[in-house]
Amino acid sequence: MAELLQKVIEENRQGEAFAPFAEDPNQYQKKFYIESYGCQMNFSDSEIVASILQEEGFGATRNYEEASLVLINTCSIREKAEQTVRNRLQAFKKIKDNRPGMLIGVLGCMAERLKAKFLEEEKLVDIVVGPDAYRTLPGLVSEAEGGQKSVNVLLSREETYADIAPVRLDSNGVTAFVSIMRGCNNMCTFCVVPFTRGRERSRDAQSIVNECKDLFDRGYREVTLLGQNVDSYYYTSSGEGVTFDKLLEMVALISPLLRVRFSTSHPKDITDDVLHTMARYDNICEYIHLPVQSGNTRILQHMNRTYTREWYLSKVKRIREIMPDCGLSTDVISGFCTETEEEHRDTLSLMEICRFDMAYMFSYSERPGTLAARRYEDDVEEEVKKRRLEEIINLQNSHSRQSYQNDIGKTFKVLIEGNSKRSDQDWCGRNSQNKMVVFPKSTYNLSKGDYVMVKVNSATSATLIGEITVVA
Ligand code: SAH
Ligand code: SF4
Ligand code: F3S
């Protein structure tokens, strides 16, 4: 069981599908199945959807063949993400053909992008719901049960689902994701998110703190605060507003035993206040995901990232001045419109300077409706994009290996998340810098959710291997 959970968590991190699992699915008369693709926001939304459906008497199942409602929470970020969803729908079709009455709903970013067109393109789909319309899902299901296809893709300027307590599905009981905002106002020219998720809005700070407190009371020991651009979090109802550094502090103060992480930071908005707050509280993890996208200023302008190469480098310098041991990761896109060989080499040289511990790397995929699709020609040949991506990946692999090797001999505080993937004789958990650490359980009587000090003896390119020195 723990093996399975770990597998699901791992897959989750890599943005692949997961299927939630209710503790006792038999207490519900109707069953739903949900699969999620894309970023953590989508996985987090699926837990909100599960909560809404549970109120309506639906229980989650892991087996879509026994579900009366099959939902797929989709991603539009790259063409490949959409293709994966379409292939998955074909698998559902086979089941549906033999099970009249089974309903199929498409949620998330692809639903928002394609709207009612989805019903024409994929005949098996009964329900299409955008990310801001999940409260209307029960009504849409009723309509569909009555034989009418139903769609709600209205975007909202206010919806944050602040009052909905997400049903934690497929949880390890130790770490949880908490959405703190929705949407994005940045309009990076390559990106579909502002179109699929709508305007940026921040969730009530107190409702975030309450959710985190509740998680802590239920035994969780780590929360990751989620937003497309957490640094622009700002909530105000009356009086003084809450900025992201203040919110971080409010969550960190819940308990020194509750770890706090967050994602994603934007280089244009991350402030010294955030960095100082991170440094001040031991329980705020020293790890920042700071997507750079490109190391060349002209390309960054073309992408409308609104910072330069120098600005990005100065932010990284500042992070390391304030937190010398801070873990750092990034996102990179190869072959954006008009990118020259020299500009590509600027990305490689920036990576050499920053020495990221980890990176998500992609070749540019044109998305319909974005500014880049409308204004710029997707003129870097596919082969060139692929070759540049390979160079980026090779360089990053060598940096990641080095970064993990450098940790040999060091001792880290690790939060135990569960059994390691390979053996139930070993624990796994992450250090503050977000690196996975695996170590023998030994004779200590520990459980998941405990903190331990682990000395690293060896490393692969994505895991540190060590032994317990002290029970923290
Ligand atoms: N809000 C985050 C990113 C969210 S999307 C930020 O601003 O950094 C996650 C990543 O997908 C992006 O950082 C980018 O690297 C990648 N991405 C987005 N659109 C893409 C596209 N059209 N082609 C290739 N990669 C893309
Ligand atoms: Fe997309 Fe840019 Fe917003 Fe990130 S900041 S979600 S890349 S538009
Ligand atoms: Fe994908 Fe939507 Fe997230 S496009 S990356 S699921 S916000």
Short mmCIF file of C-alpha atoms and ligand atoms in Angstrom, two decimals:
data_model
loop_
_atom_site.label_atom_id
_atom_site.label_comp_id
_atom_site.label_asym_id
_atom_site.label_seq_id
_atom_site.Cartn_x
_atom_site.Cartn_y
_atom_site.Cartn_z
CA MET A 1 0.00 0.00 0.00
CA ALA A 2 2.74 2.43 1.01
CA GLU A 3 4.59 1.44 -2.13
CA LEU A 4 1.56 2.34 -4.17
CA LEU A 5 1.08 5.64 -2.38
CA GLN A 6 4.69 6.54 -2.92
CA LYS A 7 4.40 5.70 -6.58
CA VAL A 8 1.38 7.92 -6.87
CA ILE A 9 3.13 10.76 -5.08
CA GLU A 10 6.15 10.43 -7.34
CA GLU A 11 3.98 10.41 -10.43
CA ASN A 12 2.13 13.34 -9.06
CA ARG A 13 5.31 15.35 -8.78
CA GLN A 14 6.15 14.66 -12.35
CA GLY A 15 2.82 15.97 -13.49
CA GLU A 16 1.47 12.65 -14.65
CA ALA A 17 -1.90 11.20 -13.99
CA PHE A 18 -3.15 10.13 -10.64
CA ALA A 19 -6.40 8.58 -9.59
CA PRO A 20 -7.73 9.48 -6.19
CA PHE A 21 -8.78 6.94 -3.71
CA ALA A 22 -11.49 7.36 -1.13
CA GLU A 23 -10.96 5.79 2.27
CA ASP A 24 -14.26 3.97 2.15
CA PRO A 25 -15.78 4.20 -1.32
CA ASN A 26 -18.60 1.84 -0.40
CA GLN A 27 -20.29 4.33 1.87
CA TYR A 28 -21.37 6.22 -1.23
CA GLN A 29 -24.05 5.06 -3.65
CA LYS A 30 -22.60 6.67 -6.75
CA LYS A 31 -18.96 6.51 -7.65
CA PHE A 32 -16.74 8.92 -9.51
CA TYR A 33 -13.27 8.49 -10.86
CA ILE A 34 -10.93 11.41 -11.53
CA GLU A 35 -7.60 11.58 -13.27
CA SER A 36 -5.44 14.71 -13.26
CA TYR A 37 -2.83 16.03 -15.65
CA GLY A 38 -0.68 19.14 -15.64
CA CYS A 39 0.51 21.27 -12.76
CA GLN A 40 -0.07 20.92 -9.03
CA MET A 41 -2.89 23.47 -9.26
CA ASN A 42 -4.84 20.91 -11.22
CA PHE A 43 -4.19 18.16 -8.68
CA SER A 44 -5.25 20.55 -5.99
CA ASP A 45 -8.43 21.44 -7.92
CA SER A 46 -9.28 17.74 -8.23
CA GLU A 47 -9.41 17.62 -4.43
CA ILE A 48 -11.88 20.51 -4.47
CA VAL A 49 -13.96 18.73 -7.09
CA ALA A 50 -13.89 15.58 -4.94
CA SER A 51 -15.16 17.60 -2.00
CA ILE A 52 -18.01 19.11 -4.05
CA LEU A 53 -19.01 15.68 -5.37
CA GLN A 54 -18.82 14.01 -1.99
CA GLU A 55 -21.37 16.52 -0.70
CA GLU A 56 -23.63 15.23 -3.46
CA GLY A 57 -23.23 11.62 -2.39
CA PHE A 58 -20.47 10.58 -4.79
CA GLY A 59 -17.55 8.52 -3.49
CA ALA A 60 -14.18 8.31 -5.28
CA THR A 61 -12.98 5.07 -6.79
CA ARG A 62 -9.64 4.06 -8.23
CA ASN A 63 -11.27 1.86 -10.82
CA TYR A 64 -12.89 3.79 -13.67
CA GLU A 65 -14.68 0.68 -14.85
CA GLU A 66 -16.99 0.82 -11.83
CA ALA A 67 -17.56 4.59 -11.89
CA SER A 68 -20.79 6.18 -13.07
CA LEU A 69 -18.95 9.49 -13.51
CA VAL A 70 -15.48 9.55 -15.05
CA LEU A 71 -13.67 12.89 -14.90
CA ILE A 72 -10.45 13.96 -16.51
CA ASN A 73 -8.80 17.16 -15.26
CA THR A 74 -6.82 18.40 -18.22
CA CYS A 75 -3.79 20.51 -19.11
CA SER A 76 -3.20 22.66 -22.23
CA ILE A 77 0.30 23.89 -21.54
CA ARG A 78 1.88 22.07 -24.50
CA GLU A 79 0.41 20.24 -27.44
CA LYS A 80 1.68 16.94 -26.09
CA ALA A 81 -0.30 17.43 -22.86
CA GLU A 82 -3.51 17.76 -24.89
CA GLN A 83 -2.66 14.72 -27.01
CA THR A 84 -2.22 12.63 -23.86
CA VAL A 85 -5.72 13.59 -22.77
CA ARG A 86 -7.24 12.72 -26.14
CA ASN A 87 -5.58 9.30 -26.06
CA ARG A 88 -6.90 8.73 -22.59
CA LEU A 89 -10.42 9.59 -23.71
CA GLN A 90 -10.14 6.82 -26.30
CA ALA A 91 -9.47 4.32 -23.52
CA PHE A 92 -12.56 5.56 -21.66
CA LYS A 93 -14.61 5.22 -24.84
CA LYS A 94 -14.12 1.46 -24.88
CA ILE A 95 -15.60 1.19 -21.39
CA LYS A 96 -18.40 3.61 -22.08
CA ASP A 97 -19.51 1.69 -25.17
CA ASN A 98 -20.28 -1.26 -22.89
CA ARG A 99 -21.74 0.77 -20.06
CA PRO A 100 -24.63 2.95 -21.10
CA GLY A 101 -25.32 5.65 -18.54
CA MET A 102 -21.70 6.20 -17.66
CA LEU A 103 -20.90 9.92 -17.92
CA ILE A 104 -17.62 11.44 -18.99
CA GLY A 105 -16.65 14.93 -17.90
CA VAL A 106 -13.70 17.03 -19.02
CA LEU A 107 -12.42 19.55 -16.48
CA GLY A 108 -9.58 22.04 -16.32
CA CYS A 109 -7.56 23.98 -18.82
CA MET A 110 -8.39 22.06 -21.98
CA ALA A 111 -12.10 22.36 -21.15
CA GLU A 112 -11.64 26.10 -20.83
CA ARG A 113 -9.63 26.39 -24.04
CA LEU A 114 -11.90 24.31 -26.25
CA LYS A 115 -15.25 24.98 -24.55
CA ALA A 116 -18.27 23.48 -26.35
CA LYS A 117 -16.01 22.51 -29.25
CA PHE A 118 -14.94 19.60 -27.10
CA LEU A 119 -18.40 18.08 -27.43
CA GLU A 120 -18.12 18.18 -31.21
CA GLU A 121 -14.56 16.90 -31.34
CA GLU A 122 -14.92 14.13 -28.78
CA LYS A 123 -18.38 12.67 -29.07
CA LEU A 124 -18.11 10.59 -25.91
CA VAL A 125 -17.80 13.66 -23.67
CA ASP A 126 -20.99 14.61 -21.75
CA ILE A 127 -19.82 17.42 -19.51
CA VAL A 128 -17.30 20.24 -20.02
CA VAL A 129 -16.38 22.35 -16.97
CA GLY A 130 -13.79 25.12 -16.70
CA PRO A 131 -11.61 25.71 -13.62
CA ASP A 132 -13.82 28.42 -12.12
CA ALA A 133 -17.11 26.54 -12.53
CA TYR A 134 -16.65 23.47 -10.33
CA ARG A 135 -19.37 24.52 -7.92
CA THR A 136 -21.87 23.98 -10.73
CA LEU A 137 -20.68 20.44 -11.40
CA PRO A 138 -23.52 18.69 -9.51
CA GLY A 139 -26.11 20.59 -11.59
CA LEU A 140 -24.28 19.77 -14.79
CA VAL A 141 -24.13 16.10 -13.83
CA SER A 142 -27.90 16.09 -13.23
CA GLU A 143 -28.47 17.66 -16.65
CA ALA A 144 -26.23 15.07 -18.25
CA GLU A 145 -28.01 12.27 -16.39
CA GLY A 146 -31.16 13.58 -18.01
CA GLY A 147 -29.51 13.09 -21.41
CA GLN A 148 -28.46 16.64 -22.10
CA LYS A 149 -24.82 17.49 -22.72
CA SER A 150 -23.74 20.31 -20.45
CA VAL A 151 -21.05 22.98 -20.45
CA ASN A 152 -19.94 25.68 -18.03
CA VAL A 153 -16.68 27.44 -18.82
CA LEU A 154 -17.37 30.82 -17.27
CA LEU A 155 -14.27 32.35 -15.74
CA SER A 156 -14.62 34.37 -12.57
CA ARG A 157 -12.80 37.32 -11.06
CA GLU A 158 -13.62 36.22 -7.51
CA GLU A 159 -13.79 32.44 -7.24
CA THR A 160 -11.07 30.99 -4.99
CA TYR A 161 -13.01 28.05 -3.47
CA ALA A 162 -11.80 29.47 -0.15
CA ASP A 163 -14.63 27.89 1.83
CA ILE A 164 -14.31 24.41 0.36
CA ALA A 165 -12.30 21.94 2.42
CA PRO A 166 -10.52 19.79 -0.16
CA VAL A 167 -10.87 16.02 0.22
CA ARG A 168 -7.27 14.79 0.49
CA LEU A 169 -7.12 11.98 -1.99
CA ASP A 170 -4.17 9.71 -2.48
CA SER A 171 -2.47 11.49 0.33
CA ASN A 172 0.55 10.23 2.24
CA GLY A 173 -0.93 11.98 5.28
CA VAL A 174 2.23 14.06 5.72
CA THR A 175 2.49 16.55 2.85
CA ALA A 176 -0.32 18.56 1.25
CA PHE A 177 -0.82 21.25 -1.37
CA VAL A 178 -2.81 24.37 -0.56
CA SER A 179 -3.93 26.79 -3.29
CA ILE A 180 -3.41 30.41 -2.28
CA MET A 181 -4.41 32.10 -5.52
CA ARG A 182 -5.83 31.39 -8.95
CA GLY A 183 -5.28 32.66 -12.48
CA CYS A 184 -2.43 34.71 -13.87
CA ASN A 185 -2.14 38.30 -15.13
CA ASN A 186 1.30 38.05 -16.64
CA MET A 187 0.63 37.28 -20.26
CA CYS A 188 3.92 35.63 -21.14
CA THR A 189 3.55 35.45 -24.90
CA PHE A 190 4.03 31.66 -25.11
CA CYS A 191 1.64 30.74 -22.32
CA VAL A 192 -1.95 29.57 -22.41
CA VAL A 193 -2.56 29.80 -18.65
CA PRO A 194 -3.99 33.37 -18.54
CA PHE A 195 -6.60 32.20 -21.08
CA THR A 196 -7.47 28.96 -19.34
CA ARG A 197 -7.32 30.18 -15.75
CA GLY A 198 -8.43 33.78 -16.07
CA ARG A 199 -7.47 36.79 -14.00
CA GLU A 200 -5.27 36.51 -10.98
CA ARG A 201 -7.02 36.59 -7.61
CA SER A 202 -5.75 35.87 -4.10
CA ARG A 203 -7.55 33.73 -1.59
CA ASP A 204 -8.56 35.00 1.85
CA ALA A 205 -5.39 34.77 4.00
CA GLN A 206 -7.25 33.56 7.07
CA SER A 207 -8.89 30.73 5.14
CA ILE A 208 -5.42 29.60 4.01
CA VAL A 209 -4.08 29.67 7.57
CA ASN A 210 -7.15 27.78 8.80
CA GLU A 211 -6.72 25.10 6.16
CA CYS A 212 -3.04 24.68 7.06
CA LYS A 213 -3.85 24.58 10.79
CA ASP A 214 -6.45 21.93 10.17
CA LEU A 215 -3.95 19.87 8.17
CA PHE A 216 -1.43 20.17 10.99
CA ASP A 217 -4.02 19.06 13.55
CA ARG A 218 -4.71 16.02 11.39
CA GLY A 219 -1.04 15.02 11.43
CA TYR A 220 0.24 16.68 8.26
CA ARG A 221 3.73 18.13 8.64
CA GLU A 222 4.30 19.97 5.37
CA VAL A 223 2.23 22.33 3.24
CA THR A 224 3.13 23.67 -0.19
CA LEU A 225 1.43 26.97 -0.99
CA LEU A 226 0.47 27.04 -4.65
CA GLY A 227 0.01 29.79 -7.21
CA GLN A 228 1.24 30.60 -10.74
CA ASN A 229 3.07 33.58 -9.29
CA VAL A 230 3.03 33.41 -5.50
CA ASP A 231 5.06 36.60 -5.14
CA SER A 232 2.17 38.67 -6.40
CA TYR A 233 -0.15 37.26 -3.73
CA TYR A 234 -2.04 40.13 -2.13
CA TYR A 235 -5.19 39.80 -0.09
CA THR A 236 -7.14 42.61 1.42
CA SER A 237 -10.67 42.80 2.76
CA SER A 238 -10.39 45.78 5.04
CA GLY A 239 -7.38 47.48 6.58
CA GLU A 240 -3.85 46.41 5.81
CA GLY A 241 -3.42 43.89 3.04
CA VAL A 242 -1.46 40.65 3.30
CA THR A 243 1.55 40.26 1.00
CA PHE A 244 3.23 36.92 0.27
CA ASP A 245 6.01 37.35 2.85
CA LYS A 246 3.35 38.08 5.50
CA LEU A 247 1.33 35.05 4.46
CA LEU A 248 4.44 32.85 4.66
CA GLU A 249 5.04 34.10 8.16
CA MET A 250 1.43 33.50 9.21
CA VAL A 251 1.64 29.89 8.02
CA ALA A 252 5.11 29.34 9.50
CA LEU A 253 3.83 30.51 12.90
CA ILE A 254 1.22 27.72 13.04
CA SER A 255 3.87 25.40 14.48
CA PRO A 256 7.63 24.96 14.22
CA LEU A 257 6.83 21.34 13.31
CA LEU A 258 4.93 22.36 10.18
CA ARG A 259 7.19 22.79 7.18
CA VAL A 260 6.23 25.39 4.61
CA ARG A 261 7.05 25.31 0.90
CA PHE A 262 5.71 27.30 -2.02
CA SER A 263 5.63 27.36 -5.82
CA THR A 264 5.99 29.11 -8.27
CA SER A 265 8.13 32.21 -7.73
CA HIS A 266 8.43 34.79 -10.48
CA PRO A 267 11.82 36.48 -10.98
CA LYS A 268 10.18 39.85 -11.58
CA ASP A 269 8.21 39.81 -8.32
CA ILE A 270 10.20 37.89 -5.70
CA THR A 271 11.25 40.34 -2.99
CA ASP A 272 13.96 40.57 -0.35
CA ASP A 273 11.15 40.49 2.21
CA VAL A 274 10.26 36.97 1.05
CA LEU A 275 13.92 35.90 1.20
CA HIS A 276 14.42 37.36 4.68
CA THR A 277 11.24 35.70 5.93
CA MET A 278 12.48 32.38 4.57
CA ALA A 279 15.81 32.85 6.32
CA ARG A 280 14.15 33.86 9.60
CA TYR A 281 11.98 30.78 10.05
CA ASP A 282 13.59 27.34 10.29
CA ASN A 283 10.40 25.69 9.17
CA ILE A 284 10.17 27.59 5.86
CA CYS A 285 12.09 25.36 3.48
CA GLU A 286 15.11 26.83 1.72
CA TYR A 287 14.08 25.96 -1.77
CA ILE A 288 12.95 28.22 -4.60
CA HIS A 289 11.57 27.26 -7.99
CA LEU A 290 12.41 30.27 -10.14
CA PRO A 291 11.63 29.68 -13.83
CA VAL A 292 14.01 31.56 -16.10
CA GLN A 293 12.69 30.33 -19.51
CA SER A 294 15.69 31.80 -21.42
CA GLY A 295 19.11 33.22 -20.65
CA ASN A 296 18.92 35.85 -23.37
CA THR A 297 17.45 39.29 -22.79
CA ARG A 298 16.02 39.74 -26.30
CA ILE A 299 14.21 36.40 -26.08
CA LEU A 300 12.98 37.22 -22.57
CA GLN A 301 11.52 40.45 -23.92
CA HIS A 302 9.95 38.54 -26.78
CA MET A 303 8.41 36.24 -24.20
CA ASN A 304 7.17 39.25 -22.22
CA ARG A 305 8.82 37.95 -19.08
CA THR A 306 9.58 41.61 -18.15
CA TYR A 307 13.05 40.92 -16.74
CA THR A 308 16.52 40.75 -18.29
CA ARG A 309 19.26 38.16 -18.00
CA GLU A 310 21.07 40.51 -15.59
CA TRP A 311 17.96 40.98 -13.43
CA TYR A 312 17.55 37.20 -13.15
CA LEU A 313 21.23 36.73 -12.26
CA SER A 314 21.01 39.46 -9.62
CA LYS A 315 18.00 37.71 -8.04
CA VAL A 316 19.92 34.43 -7.87
CA LYS A 317 22.87 36.27 -6.32
CA ARG A 318 20.58 37.83 -3.74
CA ILE A 319 19.02 34.45 -2.87
CA ARG A 320 22.48 33.00 -2.27
CA GLU A 321 23.65 36.01 -0.24
CA ILE A 322 20.68 35.69 2.09
CA MET A 323 20.48 31.85 2.07
CA PRO A 324 23.80 30.33 0.98
CA ASP A 325 22.37 26.79 1.10
CA CYS A 326 19.10 27.51 -0.69
CA GLY A 327 18.01 24.89 -3.24
CA LEU A 328 17.22 26.37 -6.65
CA SER A 329 15.38 24.96 -9.64
CA THR A 330 14.06 26.42 -12.86
CA ASP A 331 12.06 25.97 -16.07
CA VAL A 332 13.65 26.43 -19.50
CA ILE A 333 12.13 26.62 -22.98
CA SER A 334 14.28 25.85 -26.04
CA GLY A 335 13.65 27.20 -29.51
CA PHE A 336 11.21 30.01 -28.82
CA CYS A 337 10.30 32.04 -31.93
CA THR A 338 13.34 33.71 -33.57
CA GLU A 339 15.84 32.24 -31.09
CA THR A 340 19.32 32.17 -32.67
CA GLU A 341 22.15 29.77 -31.89
CA GLU A 342 23.95 32.48 -29.97
CA GLU A 343 20.85 33.26 -27.92
CA HIS A 344 20.47 29.58 -27.14
CA ARG A 345 24.08 29.56 -25.90
CA ASP A 346 23.14 32.41 -23.53
CA THR A 347 20.70 30.01 -21.89
CA LEU A 348 23.49 27.44 -21.47
CA SER A 349 25.83 30.05 -20.04
CA LEU A 350 23.20 31.29 -17.60
CA MET A 351 22.73 27.71 -16.45
CA GLU A 352 26.50 27.45 -15.91
CA ILE A 353 26.39 30.53 -13.71
CA CYS A 354 23.29 29.58 -11.72
CA ARG A 355 24.03 25.87 -11.31
CA PHE A 356 20.44 24.83 -10.73
CA ASP A 357 19.87 21.74 -8.61
CA MET A 358 17.04 20.68 -10.88
CA ALA A 359 15.15 21.93 -13.93
CA TYR A 360 12.05 21.26 -16.00
CA MET A 361 13.03 21.64 -19.63
CA PHE A 362 10.79 21.88 -22.69
CA SER A 363 10.96 22.69 -26.37
CA TYR A 364 8.62 25.47 -27.43
CA SER A 365 5.14 24.33 -28.36
CA GLU A 366 2.90 26.91 -30.03
CA ARG A 367 -0.45 27.32 -28.27
CA PRO A 368 -3.44 28.62 -30.20
CA GLY A 369 -4.70 32.01 -29.04
CA THR A 370 -1.50 33.12 -27.30
CA LEU A 371 0.22 36.31 -28.36
CA ALA A 372 3.17 34.35 -29.73
CA ALA A 373 0.83 32.25 -31.89
CA ARG A 374 -0.90 35.35 -33.22
CA ARG A 375 2.11 37.60 -33.75
CA TYR A 376 5.26 35.52 -34.15
CA GLU A 377 6.22 32.79 -36.51
CA ASP A 378 7.14 29.47 -34.89
CA ASP A 379 10.29 29.55 -36.99
CA VAL A 380 12.84 27.41 -35.19
CA GLU A 381 12.80 24.04 -36.89
CA GLU A 382 11.63 21.10 -34.81
CA GLU A 383 15.00 19.37 -35.16
CA VAL A 384 16.85 22.44 -33.97
CA LYS A 385 14.52 22.84 -30.99
CA LYS A 386 15.09 19.20 -30.07
CA ARG A 387 18.87 19.45 -30.39
CA ARG A 388 18.96 22.61 -28.29
CA LEU A 389 16.74 20.96 -25.71
CA GLU A 390 19.10 18.00 -25.60
CA GLU A 391 22.04 20.30 -24.96
CA ILE A 392 20.10 21.97 -22.16
CA ILE A 393 19.13 18.62 -20.65
CA ASN A 394 22.67 17.24 -20.85
CA LEU A 395 24.10 20.29 -19.16
CA GLN A 396 21.44 20.22 -16.45
CA ASN A 397 22.02 16.51 -15.83
CA SER A 398 25.66 17.17 -15.16
CA HIS A 399 24.77 20.04 -12.81
CA SER A 400 22.19 17.94 -10.98
CA ARG A 401 24.66 15.10 -10.55
CA GLN A 402 27.24 17.50 -9.21
CA SER A 403 24.76 19.14 -6.88
CA TYR A 404 23.78 15.77 -5.37
CA GLN A 405 27.44 14.67 -5.16
CA ASN A 406 28.29 17.87 -3.27
CA ASP A 407 25.91 16.81 -0.50
CA ILE A 408 27.89 13.67 0.35
CA GLY A 409 29.16 13.98 3.90
CA LYS A 410 26.55 16.60 4.87
CA THR A 411 23.80 16.04 7.44
CA PHE A 412 20.23 17.18 6.75
CA LYS A 413 16.99 17.38 8.65
CA VAL A 414 14.53 15.14 6.80
CA LEU A 415 10.77 14.84 7.16
CA ILE A 416 9.81 11.17 6.76
CA GLU A 417 7.13 10.84 4.06
CA GLY A 418 6.89 7.04 3.96
CA ASN A 419 8.63 3.90 2.78
CA SER A 420 11.12 4.27 -0.01
CA LYS A 421 10.03 3.19 -3.47
CA ARG A 422 12.42 0.26 -3.52
CA SER A 423 12.15 -1.23 -0.05
CA ASP A 424 9.95 -1.12 3.02
CA GLN A 425 13.14 -1.43 5.07
CA ASP A 426 14.00 2.14 4.05
CA TRP A 427 12.35 5.49 4.71
CA CYS A 428 12.25 8.34 2.25
CA GLY A 429 11.67 12.02 2.78
CA ARG A 430 12.99 15.36 1.63
CA ASN A 431 15.47 17.78 3.06
CA SER A 432 14.78 21.50 3.23
CA GLN A 433 16.28 21.96 -0.28
CA ASN A 434 13.64 19.57 -1.67
CA LYS A 435 16.04 16.72 -2.41
CA MET A 436 14.75 13.21 -1.83
CA VAL A 437 16.72 11.32 0.82
CA VAL A 438 16.53 7.54 1.33
CA PHE A 439 17.88 5.82 4.45
CA PRO A 440 17.50 2.52 6.36
CA LYS A 441 14.87 2.46 9.10
CA SER A 442 17.47 0.80 11.31
CA THR A 443 16.35 -0.02 14.85
CA TYR A 444 14.72 3.36 15.50
CA ASN A 445 11.03 3.35 16.19
CA LEU A 446 9.96 6.09 13.79
CA SER A 447 6.88 6.81 11.72
CA LYS A 448 6.08 8.98 8.77
CA GLY A 449 5.65 12.59 9.83
CA ASP A 450 8.72 12.39 12.12
CA TYR A 451 11.83 14.49 11.59
CA VAL A 452 15.28 12.89 11.60
CA MET A 453 18.85 14.01 10.97
CA VAL A 454 20.35 12.01 8.13
CA LYS A 455 24.00 11.93 7.08
CA VAL A 456 24.48 11.49 3.34
CA ASN A 457 26.87 8.71 2.31
CA SER A 458 26.24 8.52 -1.43
CA ALA A 459 24.06 9.97 -4.17
CA THR A 460 22.50 9.30 -7.54
CA SER A 461 21.46 12.19 -9.81
CA ALA A 462 18.06 12.50 -8.11
CA THR A 463 18.38 10.87 -4.67
CA LEU A 464 20.62 11.19 -1.62
CA ILE A 465 21.33 8.00 0.27
CA GLY A 466 22.26 8.17 3.93
CA GLU A 467 21.84 7.00 7.49
CA ILE A 468 20.10 8.36 10.55
CA THR A 469 22.39 10.13 12.96
CA VAL A 470 19.93 11.69 15.39
CA VAL A 471 16.19 11.50 15.84
CA ALA A 472 15.23 15.18 15.62
N1 SAH B 1 3.69 30.25 -13.70
C1 SAH B 1 4.91 29.62 -13.95
C2 SAH B 1 4.87 28.60 -15.06
C3 SAH B 1 3.67 27.79 -15.31
S1 SAH B 1 3.69 26.78 -16.75
C4 SAH B 1 5.93 30.68 -14.32
O1 SAH B 1 5.60 31.74 -14.74
O2 SAH B 1 7.09 30.40 -14.27
C5 SAH B 1 5.08 25.71 -16.44
C6 SAH B 1 6.17 25.80 -17.46
O3 SAH B 1 5.75 25.31 -18.71
C7 SAH B 1 6.67 27.20 -17.78
O4 SAH B 1 7.54 27.70 -16.82
C8 SAH B 1 7.32 27.03 -19.12
O5 SAH B 1 8.67 26.69 -18.98
C9 SAH B 1 6.56 25.85 -19.71
N2 SAH B 1 5.71 26.30 -20.83
C10 SAH B 1 4.63 27.12 -20.76
N3 SAH B 1 4.13 27.32 -21.99
C11 SAH B 1 4.90 26.62 -22.85
C12 SAH B 1 4.88 26.44 -24.27
N4 SAH B 1 3.98 27.04 -25.04
N5 SAH B 1 5.83 25.64 -24.82
C13 SAH B 1 6.76 25.03 -24.04
N6 SAH B 1 6.82 25.16 -22.71
C14 SAH B 1 5.90 25.95 -22.11
FE1 SF4 B 2 2.17 31.49 -17.85
FE2 SF4 B 2 3.77 33.53 -17.47
FE3 SF4 B 2 1.59 33.29 -15.99
FE4 SF4 B 2 3.61 31.63 -15.65
S1 SF4 B 2 3.64 33.83 -15.28
S2 SF4 B 2 1.47 31.08 -15.79
S3 SF4 B 2 4.40 31.37 -17.71
S4 SF4 B 2 1.65 33.66 -18.19
FE1 F3S B 3 -1.59 22.94 -17.45
FE2 F3S B 3 -3.49 24.53 -16.74
FE3 F3S B 3 -1.60 23.94 -15.03
S1 F3S B 3 -2.52 24.52 -18.70
S2 F3S B 3 0.15 23.59 -16.36
S3 F3S B 3 -3.04 22.53 -15.88
S4 F3S B 3 -2.70 25.86 -15.19
#
